[in-house]
XYZ file of C-alpha atoms in Angstrom:
734
model
C -25.273 19.861 -161.054
C -28.495 18.390 -162.462
C -31.744 19.166 -160.729
C -33.233 16.069 -159.114
C -36.343 15.077 -161.146
C -39.479 15.918 -159.137
C -40.497 12.276 -158.617
C -37.055 11.297 -157.323
C -37.014 14.061 -154.713
C -36.441 12.458 -151.258
C -39.498 12.757 -149.001
C -37.454 14.187 -146.135
C -36.924 17.353 -148.185
C -40.601 17.706 -148.988
C -42.340 16.488 -145.826
C -39.631 16.947 -143.201
C -37.426 14.267 -141.597
C -39.794 12.902 -138.864
C -42.660 12.048 -141.277
C -40.228 10.824 -143.966
C -38.558 8.505 -141.422
C -41.870 6.839 -140.493
C -42.812 6.494 -144.194
C -39.468 4.885 -145.019
C -39.418 2.510 -142.033
C -43.041 1.420 -141.965
C -44.267 1.767 -145.547
C -41.035 1.507 -147.569
C -41.671 4.919 -149.186
C -38.566 7.035 -149.857
C -39.281 9.419 -152.756
C -42.127 11.582 -154.046
C -42.701 8.945 -156.758
C -43.010 6.172 -154.139
C -45.628 8.185 -152.279
C -47.631 8.923 -155.452
C -47.740 5.174 -156.135
C -49.048 4.453 -152.606
C -52.671 4.123 -153.714
C -55.796 4.216 -151.526
C -57.002 0.791 -150.434
C -60.620 1.941 -150.718
C -62.764 5.086 -150.484
C -65.354 6.160 -147.934
C -68.114 8.636 -148.689
C -68.388 11.271 -146.027
C -72.132 10.873 -145.797
C -71.897 7.091 -145.516
C -70.557 5.009 -142.659
C -68.287 1.976 -142.671
C -69.980 -1.401 -142.181
C -68.727 -2.263 -138.688
C -69.862 -5.904 -138.635
C -67.208 -6.946 -141.183
C -64.092 -5.632 -139.453
C -61.177 -8.104 -139.443
C -59.673 -9.109 -136.080
C -56.098 -8.125 -135.236
C -55.789 -5.833 -138.237
C -55.139 -2.132 -138.366
C -58.316 -0.488 -139.692
C -59.642 2.961 -140.537
C -63.405 3.455 -140.206
C -65.818 6.328 -140.697
C -68.559 6.256 -138.047
C -70.772 8.279 -135.748
C -70.488 8.556 -131.961
C -73.557 7.015 -130.254
C -72.547 7.646 -126.649
C -69.523 8.282 -124.421
C -69.106 7.391 -120.730
C -66.284 8.134 -118.308
C -65.630 5.491 -115.625
C -63.273 5.633 -112.647
C -61.600 2.523 -111.263
C -58.873 1.499 -108.825
C -55.620 0.026 -110.178
C -52.013 -0.469 -109.072
C -51.120 2.940 -110.531
C -54.197 4.687 -109.138
C -55.075 2.782 -105.929
C -57.626 5.304 -104.608
C -60.087 4.812 -107.441
C -58.579 7.631 -109.488
C -57.967 5.584 -112.644
C -60.033 6.841 -115.575
C -61.431 4.945 -118.540
C -63.466 6.528 -121.326
C -65.737 4.177 -123.260
C -67.094 5.577 -126.518
C -69.574 3.601 -128.623
C -69.564 4.322 -132.360
C -72.172 3.086 -134.788
C -72.820 2.664 -138.502
C -76.572 2.587 -137.878
C -76.706 -1.218 -137.602
C -73.563 -2.447 -135.826
C -71.639 -0.958 -132.891
C -67.988 -0.816 -131.938
C -66.491 0.178 -128.613
C -63.528 2.564 -128.312
C -61.556 2.657 -125.055
C -59.215 5.373 -123.777
C -57.266 5.137 -120.489
C -55.476 7.458 -118.058
C -54.493 10.921 -119.201
C -55.519 10.004 -122.737
C -59.215 10.435 -121.865
C -59.397 14.258 -121.638
C -59.232 15.278 -125.323
C -61.630 12.606 -126.679
C -64.002 13.253 -123.762
C -64.325 16.881 -124.959
C -64.408 16.117 -128.706
C -66.250 12.834 -129.189
C -69.762 13.962 -128.329
C -72.812 11.947 -129.425
C -73.686 12.684 -133.063
C -70.084 13.583 -134.041
C -68.734 11.956 -137.198
C -65.061 11.052 -137.443
C -62.504 8.728 -138.961
C -61.095 6.310 -136.376
C -57.957 4.283 -136.794
C -56.576 1.435 -134.652
C -56.213 -2.313 -134.188
C -59.373 -4.368 -133.762
C -59.245 -6.666 -130.734
C -61.738 -8.770 -128.793
C -62.495 -7.886 -125.175
C -65.236 -9.662 -123.220
C -66.405 -11.165 -126.534
C -66.974 -7.707 -128.046
C -64.985 -5.962 -130.752
C -63.109 -2.906 -129.604
C -60.432 -0.391 -130.604
C -58.109 0.579 -127.744
C -56.680 4.123 -127.907
C -57.594 4.728 -131.540
C -56.340 7.810 -133.356
C -59.177 9.862 -134.825
C -59.861 12.798 -137.133
C -63.154 14.698 -136.822
C -65.093 15.185 -140.055
C -66.307 18.766 -139.897
C -68.503 20.244 -142.585
C -66.961 23.561 -143.641
C -69.608 26.251 -143.928
C -68.906 27.137 -147.566
C -69.609 23.592 -148.734
C -73.192 22.554 -149.290
C -74.260 19.534 -147.281
C -74.672 17.492 -150.508
C -71.140 18.036 -151.831
C -69.732 17.479 -148.355
C -71.633 14.228 -147.877
C -70.782 12.938 -151.364
C -67.048 13.666 -151.166
C -64.901 10.525 -151.526
C -62.341 10.089 -148.742
C -59.372 7.932 -149.781
C -58.427 5.362 -147.117
C -54.739 4.474 -147.457
C -52.847 1.386 -146.306
C -51.597 2.855 -143.016
C -49.695 1.883 -139.885
C -50.132 2.537 -136.184
C -47.476 5.242 -136.495
C -49.057 7.049 -139.444
C -52.820 7.241 -139.922
C -54.559 7.234 -143.285
C -55.541 10.933 -143.113
C -51.939 11.985 -142.433
C -50.823 10.042 -145.516
C -53.626 11.800 -147.414
C -52.305 15.205 -146.333
C -48.764 14.261 -147.388
C -50.053 13.175 -150.808
C -51.896 16.499 -151.151
C -48.469 18.173 -150.771
C -46.737 16.131 -153.501
C -49.662 15.737 -155.928
C -48.592 18.629 -158.228
C -45.456 16.603 -159.088
C -47.678 13.952 -160.718
C -47.703 16.162 -163.839
C -44.067 15.200 -164.384
C -44.605 11.424 -164.251
C -43.031 9.783 -167.338
C -45.466 7.456 -169.081
C -44.141 3.862 -169.376
C -46.783 2.649 -171.842
C -46.006 3.054 -175.541
C -48.447 5.597 -177.046
C -49.816 3.070 -179.523
C -50.720 0.676 -176.704
C -52.271 3.384 -174.517
C -54.340 4.894 -177.306
C -55.297 1.503 -178.741
C -56.793 0.509 -175.383
C -58.319 3.894 -174.553
C -56.326 4.358 -171.326
C -55.835 7.757 -169.621
C -52.313 9.199 -169.283
C -50.241 8.408 -166.179
C -50.395 11.956 -164.663
C -54.186 11.929 -165.083
C -54.445 8.447 -163.539
C -52.406 9.515 -160.481
C -54.579 12.587 -160.009
C -57.793 10.586 -160.303
C -56.751 7.775 -157.956
C -55.811 10.164 -155.126
C -58.431 12.886 -155.644
C -61.423 11.343 -157.418
C -64.536 13.469 -157.893
C -66.653 10.514 -158.970
C -66.529 6.734 -158.883
C -65.908 6.812 -162.652
C -62.631 8.661 -161.942
C -61.528 5.778 -159.733
C -62.422 3.233 -162.424
C -60.428 5.139 -165.094
C -57.412 5.432 -162.840
C -57.440 1.783 -161.750
C -57.869 0.488 -165.310
C -54.817 2.480 -166.361
C -52.631 1.643 -163.324
C -53.419 -2.085 -163.609
C -52.031 -2.026 -167.129
C -48.866 -0.305 -165.902
C -48.242 -3.014 -163.339
C -49.062 -5.958 -165.570
C -47.168 -4.598 -168.553
C -43.990 -3.466 -166.809
C -43.726 -6.765 -164.918
C -44.299 -8.784 -168.102
C -41.654 -6.735 -169.959
C -39.160 -7.521 -167.170
C -39.957 -11.239 -167.506
C -39.955 -11.158 -171.323
C -36.502 -9.535 -171.305
C -35.321 -12.261 -169.040
C -36.686 -15.041 -171.227
C -35.028 -13.319 -174.177
C -31.666 -13.102 -172.365
C -31.865 -16.742 -171.248
C -32.514 -17.869 -174.802
C -29.183 -16.271 -175.787
C -27.175 -18.239 -173.175
C -25.298 -21.343 -174.283
C -25.927 -24.712 -172.616
C -24.780 -28.243 -173.310
C -27.572 -30.246 -175.020
C -28.227 -33.454 -173.062
C -29.800 -36.237 -175.116
C -30.333 -39.585 -173.354
C -28.649 -42.629 -174.893
C -31.165 -45.009 -176.438
C -29.972 -48.029 -174.429
C -28.535 -46.363 -171.334
C -29.450 -45.827 -167.717
C -32.892 -44.343 -168.441
C -34.124 -47.243 -170.556
C -32.685 -49.752 -168.050
C -34.611 -47.917 -165.286
C -37.849 -47.771 -167.313
C -37.635 -51.501 -168.094
C -37.765 -52.431 -164.429
C -40.560 -50.101 -163.323
C -43.263 -52.222 -161.634
C -46.013 -49.930 -163.002
C -46.742 -47.944 -166.145
C -46.260 -44.177 -166.146
C -49.428 -42.075 -166.425
C -50.172 -40.245 -169.668
C -49.436 -36.997 -167.860
C -46.026 -38.206 -166.705
C -45.112 -39.283 -170.251
C -46.310 -35.988 -171.762
C -44.401 -33.835 -169.221
C -41.282 -36.021 -169.556
C -41.336 -35.433 -173.324
C -41.523 -31.647 -172.792
C -38.528 -31.867 -170.462
C -36.470 -34.142 -172.749
C -37.131 -31.783 -175.688
C -35.861 -28.850 -173.594
C -32.790 -30.764 -172.415
C -31.834 -31.487 -176.014
C -31.555 -27.787 -176.937
C -28.410 -25.678 -176.745
C -29.791 -23.045 -174.356
C -30.751 -23.693 -170.736
C -34.126 -25.190 -169.911
C -36.148 -23.170 -167.404
C -39.179 -25.214 -166.527
C -41.683 -25.158 -163.678
C -43.190 -28.585 -162.963
C -46.301 -28.279 -160.887
C -48.534 -31.068 -159.855
C -50.894 -32.281 -157.234
C -49.571 -33.845 -154.083
C -48.721 -37.415 -155.085
C -49.030 -36.925 -158.851
C -45.576 -38.434 -159.383
C -43.390 -35.340 -159.838
C -40.420 -37.064 -158.214
C -40.598 -39.851 -160.806
C -40.596 -37.298 -163.656
C -37.646 -35.440 -162.086
C -35.706 -38.677 -161.548
C -36.146 -39.684 -165.211
C -34.866 -36.240 -166.271
C -31.829 -36.694 -164.005
C -31.141 -40.155 -165.456
C -31.347 -38.741 -169.000
C -28.676 -36.156 -168.114
C -26.433 -38.807 -166.539
C -26.866 -40.867 -169.722
C -25.621 -37.871 -171.697
C -22.462 -37.683 -169.580
C -23.563 -34.944 -167.140
C -24.441 -34.786 -163.462
C -27.742 -33.830 -161.842
C -28.324 -32.175 -158.471
C -31.571 -32.114 -156.532
C -31.976 -29.404 -153.929
C -34.449 -30.146 -151.103
C -35.645 -27.658 -148.472
C -35.041 -29.777 -145.339
C -32.735 -32.587 -144.211
C -35.698 -34.874 -143.519
C -36.812 -34.406 -147.121
C -33.321 -34.737 -148.625
C -32.833 -38.028 -146.757
C -36.265 -39.225 -147.804
C -35.649 -38.346 -151.482
C -32.269 -40.066 -151.343
C -33.783 -43.206 -149.821
C -36.617 -43.401 -152.332
C -34.367 -42.693 -155.358
C -31.924 -45.415 -154.284
C -34.830 -47.829 -153.711
C -36.394 -47.054 -157.101
C -33.068 -47.454 -158.920
C -31.928 -50.611 -157.116
C -28.515 -51.772 -158.379
C -28.555 -48.990 -161.012
C -27.587 -46.718 -158.096
C -24.563 -48.827 -157.177
C -22.068 -47.494 -159.706
C -18.496 -48.529 -158.880
C -19.717 -50.922 -156.170
C -19.878 -54.677 -156.013
C -23.240 -55.727 -157.413
C -23.643 -52.547 -159.477
C -24.588 -53.118 -163.139
C -22.868 -51.840 -166.297
C -24.809 -48.575 -166.693
C -25.029 -47.860 -162.956
C -24.118 -44.526 -161.418
C -23.650 -43.418 -157.836
C -26.355 -41.489 -155.934
C -24.909 -39.456 -153.072
C -26.506 -37.501 -150.241
C -25.000 -34.247 -148.994
C -26.440 -32.485 -145.928
C -25.045 -30.120 -143.308
C -25.109 -32.631 -140.462
C -23.154 -35.456 -142.164
C -20.024 -36.767 -140.493
C -16.659 -35.549 -141.826
C -15.695 -38.853 -143.472
C -19.017 -39.315 -145.293
C -18.912 -35.705 -146.417
C -15.360 -36.015 -147.765
C -16.305 -39.088 -149.770
C -19.430 -37.403 -151.194
C -17.413 -34.329 -152.271
C -14.824 -36.584 -153.906
C -17.534 -38.519 -155.798
C -18.912 -35.235 -157.149
C -15.644 -33.713 -158.317
C -14.483 -36.924 -160.047
C -17.882 -37.468 -161.696
C -18.235 -40.857 -159.978
C -21.614 -39.697 -158.625
C -24.091 -38.914 -161.394
C -26.817 -37.807 -159.000
C -26.531 -35.812 -155.778
C -29.413 -35.009 -153.464
C -28.910 -32.453 -150.752
C -29.908 -29.381 -148.806
C -28.294 -25.943 -148.764
C -25.027 -27.787 -148.095
C -24.825 -28.341 -151.882
C -24.327 -24.618 -152.381
C -21.184 -24.180 -150.283
C -17.973 -23.113 -152.023
C -16.239 -26.423 -151.282
C -18.721 -28.352 -153.418
C -17.322 -28.831 -156.951
C -18.935 -30.801 -159.779
C -17.275 -32.676 -162.606
C -19.960 -31.549 -165.119
C -23.235 -30.231 -163.682
C -25.948 -30.536 -166.344
C -29.278 -30.262 -164.481
C -30.474 -28.648 -161.259
C -33.815 -29.804 -159.834
C -35.220 -27.570 -157.108
C -37.917 -29.119 -154.929
C -40.500 -26.779 -153.414
C -39.238 -23.625 -155.033
C -40.806 -21.204 -152.582
C -38.479 -22.258 -149.779
C -35.302 -21.293 -151.580
C -33.832 -17.874 -151.877
C -32.894 -16.893 -155.366
C -29.287 -16.376 -154.307
C -29.111 -20.063 -153.382
C -30.457 -21.270 -156.713
C -28.081 -18.909 -158.434
C -25.074 -20.192 -156.483
C -25.904 -23.772 -157.471
C -26.390 -22.847 -161.126
C -23.008 -21.125 -161.047
C -21.344 -24.484 -160.380
C -21.796 -25.657 -163.975
C -19.100 -24.988 -166.593
C -21.956 -23.598 -168.685
C -25.375 -22.710 -167.230
C -27.070 -26.004 -166.294
C -30.681 -26.766 -167.195
C -33.153 -25.913 -164.412
C -36.296 -27.766 -163.343
C -38.317 -26.244 -160.492
C -40.912 -28.495 -158.828
C -43.765 -27.236 -156.707
C -46.489 -29.261 -155.033
C -48.549 -26.165 -154.282
C -50.559 -25.852 -157.465
C -50.407 -22.293 -158.754
C -53.211 -20.789 -160.830
C -52.103 -20.039 -164.378
C -52.131 -16.286 -163.896
C -49.952 -16.427 -160.833
C -47.541 -18.694 -162.637
C -47.465 -16.155 -165.480
C -46.852 -13.296 -163.074
C -44.434 -14.847 -160.632
C -42.685 -17.468 -162.723
C -43.257 -15.758 -166.051
C -39.723 -16.603 -167.085
C -40.306 -20.364 -166.662
C -42.159 -22.608 -169.085
C -44.836 -24.484 -167.142
C -45.715 -28.188 -167.141
C -48.665 -29.475 -165.153
C -49.306 -32.982 -163.797
C -52.970 -33.186 -162.931
C -53.822 -36.901 -162.811
C -53.016 -39.111 -159.849
C -51.170 -42.394 -160.482
C -53.203 -45.603 -160.311
C -53.440 -47.086 -156.818
C -53.740 -43.760 -154.962
C -56.802 -43.623 -152.725
C -59.254 -40.780 -152.227
C -58.972 -38.725 -149.026
C -62.111 -37.824 -147.053
C -61.769 -34.504 -145.201
C -63.996 -33.183 -142.408
C -63.989 -30.114 -140.156
C -64.187 -30.938 -136.419
C -65.673 -27.932 -134.549
C -63.997 -28.586 -131.171
C -65.565 -25.638 -129.308
C -69.170 -26.007 -130.585
C -69.221 -29.820 -130.489
C -66.601 -31.289 -128.115
C -67.965 -34.832 -128.656
C -66.830 -34.571 -132.311
C -63.228 -34.298 -131.064
C -63.650 -37.388 -128.857
C -64.974 -39.212 -131.926
C -61.912 -38.074 -133.918
C -59.597 -39.865 -131.450
C -61.815 -42.972 -131.677
C -61.356 -42.887 -135.465
C -57.568 -42.763 -135.014
C -57.767 -45.822 -132.740
C -59.915 -47.661 -135.299
C -57.353 -46.991 -138.046
C -54.547 -48.314 -135.825
C -56.604 -51.419 -134.948
C -56.887 -52.104 -138.690
C -53.094 -52.115 -138.870
C -52.704 -48.535 -140.156
C -50.958 -45.452 -138.750
C -51.848 -41.818 -138.148
C -50.374 -38.318 -138.001
C -51.385 -35.582 -135.557
C -50.148 -32.147 -136.684
C -49.759 -29.112 -134.371
C -48.712 -25.533 -135.204
C -46.055 -25.233 -132.482
C -43.290 -27.345 -130.900
C -43.868 -26.284 -127.296
C -40.319 -26.144 -125.893
C -40.131 -22.339 -126.071
C -39.099 -20.698 -122.812
C -41.891 -18.566 -121.397
C -40.428 -15.122 -121.008
C -41.570 -13.724 -117.621
C -40.894 -10.146 -118.840
C -43.406 -10.574 -121.649
C -45.994 -12.042 -119.333
C -45.979 -9.045 -116.990
C -46.418 -6.357 -119.623
C -50.019 -7.083 -120.575
C -52.259 -4.026 -120.559
C -55.765 -4.517 -119.147
C -57.262 -4.475 -122.648
C -54.941 -7.312 -123.764
C -56.093 -9.785 -121.132
C -58.501 -11.422 -123.533
C -55.700 -12.397 -125.924
C -56.114 -15.591 -127.921
C -54.576 -18.689 -126.365
C -51.268 -19.784 -127.883
C -51.443 -22.404 -130.674
C -51.403 -26.049 -129.573
C -47.945 -27.571 -129.232
C -46.571 -30.972 -130.281
C -44.959 -31.819 -126.931
C -48.064 -31.031 -124.851
C -50.518 -32.686 -127.241
C -48.397 -35.864 -127.546
C -48.251 -36.119 -123.766
C -52.010 -35.595 -123.339
C -52.855 -38.130 -126.062
C -50.484 -40.793 -124.722
C -52.010 -40.472 -121.246
C -55.590 -39.934 -122.441
C -57.550 -40.854 -125.585
C -54.673 -42.745 -127.293
C -53.368 -44.508 -124.188
C -51.710 -47.808 -125.023
C -50.786 -46.798 -128.597
C -47.156 -46.153 -129.599
C -46.999 -42.335 -129.871
C -43.829 -40.468 -130.981
C -42.996 -36.837 -131.725
C -41.177 -35.213 -134.660
C -40.250 -31.538 -134.996
C -37.668 -29.296 -136.629
C -35.525 -28.668 -133.549
C -34.642 -32.327 -132.988
C -31.085 -33.415 -133.895
C -31.038 -34.724 -137.507
C -30.159 -38.289 -136.481
C -33.103 -38.393 -134.060
C -35.438 -37.067 -136.760
C -34.254 -39.697 -139.193
C -34.615 -42.453 -136.591
C -38.204 -41.388 -135.794
C -39.102 -41.315 -139.509
C -37.525 -44.734 -140.043
C -39.505 -46.250 -137.135
C -42.721 -44.682 -138.442
C -42.036 -45.882 -142.004
C -41.298 -49.374 -140.673
C -44.614 -49.456 -138.784
C -43.024 -49.463 -135.316
C -44.936 -46.283 -134.337
C -48.732 -45.991 -134.400
C -49.170 -42.226 -134.150
C -46.690 -39.512 -135.104
C -47.341 -36.123 -133.464
C -45.472 -33.599 -135.593
C -45.117 -30.021 -136.758
C -45.247 -29.179 -140.472
C -41.839 -30.860 -141.008
C -43.920 -33.648 -142.537
C -45.589 -31.216 -144.954
C -43.601 -32.082 -148.046
C -42.443 -35.358 -149.518
C -42.871 -37.695 -146.536
C -44.132 -40.964 -147.986
C -45.570 -43.644 -145.678
C -48.269 -45.552 -147.619
C -49.546 -47.266 -144.443
C -50.492 -43.904 -142.809
C -54.212 -43.422 -143.438
C -55.407 -40.812 -140.929
C -54.351 -37.275 -140.100
C -55.713 -34.975 -137.395
C -54.668 -31.325 -137.799
C -55.022 -29.398 -134.514
C -55.810 -25.658 -134.681
C -56.213 -26.138 -138.424
C -57.285 -22.495 -138.788
C -53.688 -21.470 -138.026
C -52.469 -22.971 -141.322
C -52.843 -21.601 -144.844
C -55.049 -23.319 -147.415
C -52.204 -24.639 -149.543
C -50.360 -25.826 -146.434
C -53.408 -27.825 -145.310
C -53.646 -29.325 -148.797
C -49.954 -30.264 -148.658
C -50.307 -31.857 -145.231
C -53.407 -33.793 -146.226
C -51.447 -35.263 -149.154
C -49.413 -37.309 -146.664
C -52.306 -39.776 -146.142
C -54.090 -42.032 -148.626
C -50.779 -42.800 -150.345
C -51.442 -46.544 -150.349
C -54.419 -48.665 -151.317
C -56.488 -47.854 -148.176
C -58.594 -44.658 -148.220
C -57.262 -41.612 -146.357
C -58.984 -39.543 -143.687
C -58.116 -35.951 -142.757
C -59.772 -34.228 -139.768
C -59.400 -30.444 -139.461
C -59.863 -29.492 -135.798
C -60.736 -25.856 -135.035
C -62.284 -23.819 -132.237
C -63.263 -21.005 -134.596
C -66.990 -20.094 -134.708
C -68.998 -21.296 -137.683
C -69.451 -17.889 -139.366
C -65.775 -16.865 -139.189
C -63.613 -16.526 -142.340
C -61.216 -19.094 -140.830
C -63.976 -21.721 -140.705
C -65.084 -20.899 -144.271
C -61.497 -21.493 -145.366
C -61.464 -24.908 -143.651
C -64.828 -25.809 -145.183
C -63.365 -24.992 -148.613
C -60.419 -27.323 -147.971
C -62.745 -30.102 -146.796
C -64.967 -29.652 -149.854
C -62.414 -30.234 -152.624
C -59.243 -32.190 -153.339
C -58.419 -30.023 -156.348
C -55.255 -28.123 -155.453
C -55.664 -25.621 -158.294
C -59.159 -24.743 -157.090
C -57.861 -24.359 -153.518
C -54.988 -22.155 -154.565
C -57.471 -19.810 -156.235
C -59.555 -19.660 -153.033
C -56.391 -19.087 -151.031
C -55.334 -16.234 -153.293
C -58.716 -14.577 -153.228
C -58.623 -14.584 -149.429
C -55.027 -13.448 -149.052
C -53.516 -10.472 -150.783
C -51.405 -11.067 -153.863
C -48.580 -9.240 -152.162
C -48.042 -12.318 -150.018
C -47.789 -14.520 -153.049
C -45.606 -12.219 -155.080
C -43.667 -10.929 -152.122
C -42.716 -14.461 -151.211
C -41.722 -15.448 -154.707
C -40.256 -12.108 -155.646
C -37.383 -12.430 -153.180
C -39.326 -10.960 -150.298
C -39.203 -7.423 -151.681
C -42.423 -5.449 -151.149
C -44.840 -6.618 -153.800
C -44.899 -4.476 -156.892
C -48.601 -5.159 -157.297
C -50.795 -2.478 -155.817
C -53.923 -2.415 -157.978
C -53.515 -5.560 -160.075
C -55.358 -8.573 -158.643
C -53.793 -11.685 -160.107
C -56.953 -13.758 -160.184
C -59.484 -11.090 -161.227
C -57.248 -9.505 -163.835
C -56.405 -12.704 -165.665
C -57.173 -11.186 -169.074
C -55.057 -8.073 -168.540
C -52.076 -10.211 -167.504
C -52.420 -12.485 -170.546
C -52.758 -9.515 -172.914
C -49.883 -7.654 -171.275
C -47.713 -10.734 -171.687
C -48.394 -10.799 -175.443
C -47.745 -7.072 -175.847
C -44.542 -7.334 -173.803
C -43.232 -10.298 -175.806
C -43.821 -8.419 -179.094
C -42.081 -5.258 -177.864
C -39.059 -7.119 -176.447
C -38.691 -9.245 -179.613
C -38.597 -6.046 -181.707
C -36.390 -3.994 -179.374
C -34.759 -6.051 -176.561
C -32.911 -3.010 -175.162
C -36.054 -0.817 -175.297
C -34.003 1.959 -176.899
C -37.097 3.561 -178.404
C -39.046 3.565 -175.094
C -37.200 5.630 -172.467
C -40.340 5.932 -170.284
C -40.649 2.153 -170.116
C -36.968 1.811 -169.195
C -37.445 4.263 -166.313
C -40.488 2.339 -165.062
C -38.566 -0.939 -165.276
C -35.791 0.540 -163.191
C -38.326 1.616 -160.588
C -40.198 -1.699 -160.508
C -37.144 -3.831 -160.801
C -35.157 -1.972 -158.183
C -31.659 -3.300 -157.654
C -32.683 -6.139 -155.401
C -35.390 -7.312 -157.730
C -33.203 -6.777 -160.788
C -30.680 -9.172 -159.252
C -33.539 -11.486 -158.439
C -34.775 -11.542 -162.014
C -31.234 -11.908 -163.301
C -30.771 -14.989 -161.202
C -34.081 -16.723 -161.670
């Protein structure tokens, strides 16, 4: 029997089952190698204290601080009615700011003895707000004692690694576990080819692991990070380069549009001219469609830049060439909307086989989960016979029953809402792999596109079509200046009086049952919890009876039956409703040119790109758009800064950079990389733009020379670790 390589040794053998179980469940760490690649988030110097003023709310933090004072209080409570309840309040300081720690009940005895004024320690817990002050309730702590044999200087200058931790496993316990497995780092196999490593002056992998976990100086940390960033960028780019290489080997049917077919008939009747950007991107797509291996293209563009028009022309080109095209939309509302607008744009060209259809016409069918049996049967029949050249649908398109006559192109709208398995299932319905066009309205910075969608060629639409109006955006600070909110409702009324319409967006629906069990379990320190987000049903009711009384107000949310949703959207589109109070179901693709104003309640509860998406629903006609971002967050908070950034620019690419800098890349990659824990630990997609671009070039050269990587066993091992089975399948499927 082979010995298990040191880095593949299961943690339960090395650290014992209880610790290994917590590491596996909460941090996704299973082997010695996993633990060695769990890098510190930052480092504290023993002699220095954490800056307490910058602690994030509701996050699990580890801080190094000094005890300023500690007081024991007694109080009466239901459990201790005779005033025997005990609460220990400890104030810690960094010299400028202060933070309160609270311990209750029997938990007060140990800290009362240990946390004496002047003591330094690491504290770990969740930051909450109580009586408008930051506090940590029941934090775990580790005293920082100076051992006698160390001089004060070396003790004070020692760097303490602070690890991404959980409530169940504090940073210092992870540090101790790493101390146990660190000797195994010597056996780490280096994934970088020697020529690359030496050419760029990077330290070896064992040395980098040693320096990142046990640095003596800040220069050690820099060396280690520089090396580990290259590992991440390079291994990921090799995985993507191998995939591009494999895709280029697949056969596909070339689809060239006929010179006098459906596409030219459609173009001839367009009431406007296409923008330069639309023509340029269309050419890139048509060139790809004409080749004999599958197109893989990402089409990204600003909200309203005319992506749907570009996609429709690509679909018509494929129909011209004898194939069928399928468009996959994330929601029924959107699928119905796309279907309606495609049929409207095509006119009698969409009436193939019907009375009034013209010679080149085809049939455009809709397929969603909630269709009636008869309509569904007919749609399935039209697909299998080839009668329908274009189908627009939701996940219902993916079911086994759906068969195509000759699927040539798959268009996926809003890529990030589809699992890879679903895209794969749809691509599997072609006799040969169909061409793939992925559209996203959330502009993605180039580096992210290279990292997440590195296997797709990218086309960008960055000019808005003529006739689109600018959108003015303003933050409405509802708590600081309540009269601003009253003015916002006046503005909505003014828009309606001018014959326009408005949206009001809320984060929640509001028909959730309040669970009495949950309500009772609040601990005393949780009483100051944030209020729940505003809800559509409550807000609509308050507006209809209050500031918007007399206007026609309707609601729209995801839990309504599909027919009701469609009816509401039709009435709004027809101008029979003045104000639509909705959740984010309107975020993507809803097109009502007469809607000019949008009020987003609790705007701080939405992400930057989501706000940008929502805002794109107004100003779609010739009248200017107005977007009001309502928030109760204080002016200095990060949430308000985020809203100010959204109000300050309409450039989606700029906003997506801001968004990324504020969030962690893991969110971005995790979401796109099939939800598996992000492989990026030290690489920052925006900051490390150059490394990613260089790694992509190096990877492409290596894969072109040796697609199987036979000469680089270390790189193969690293690929297997990065692209674990789930992600390997993900990359396979695209």
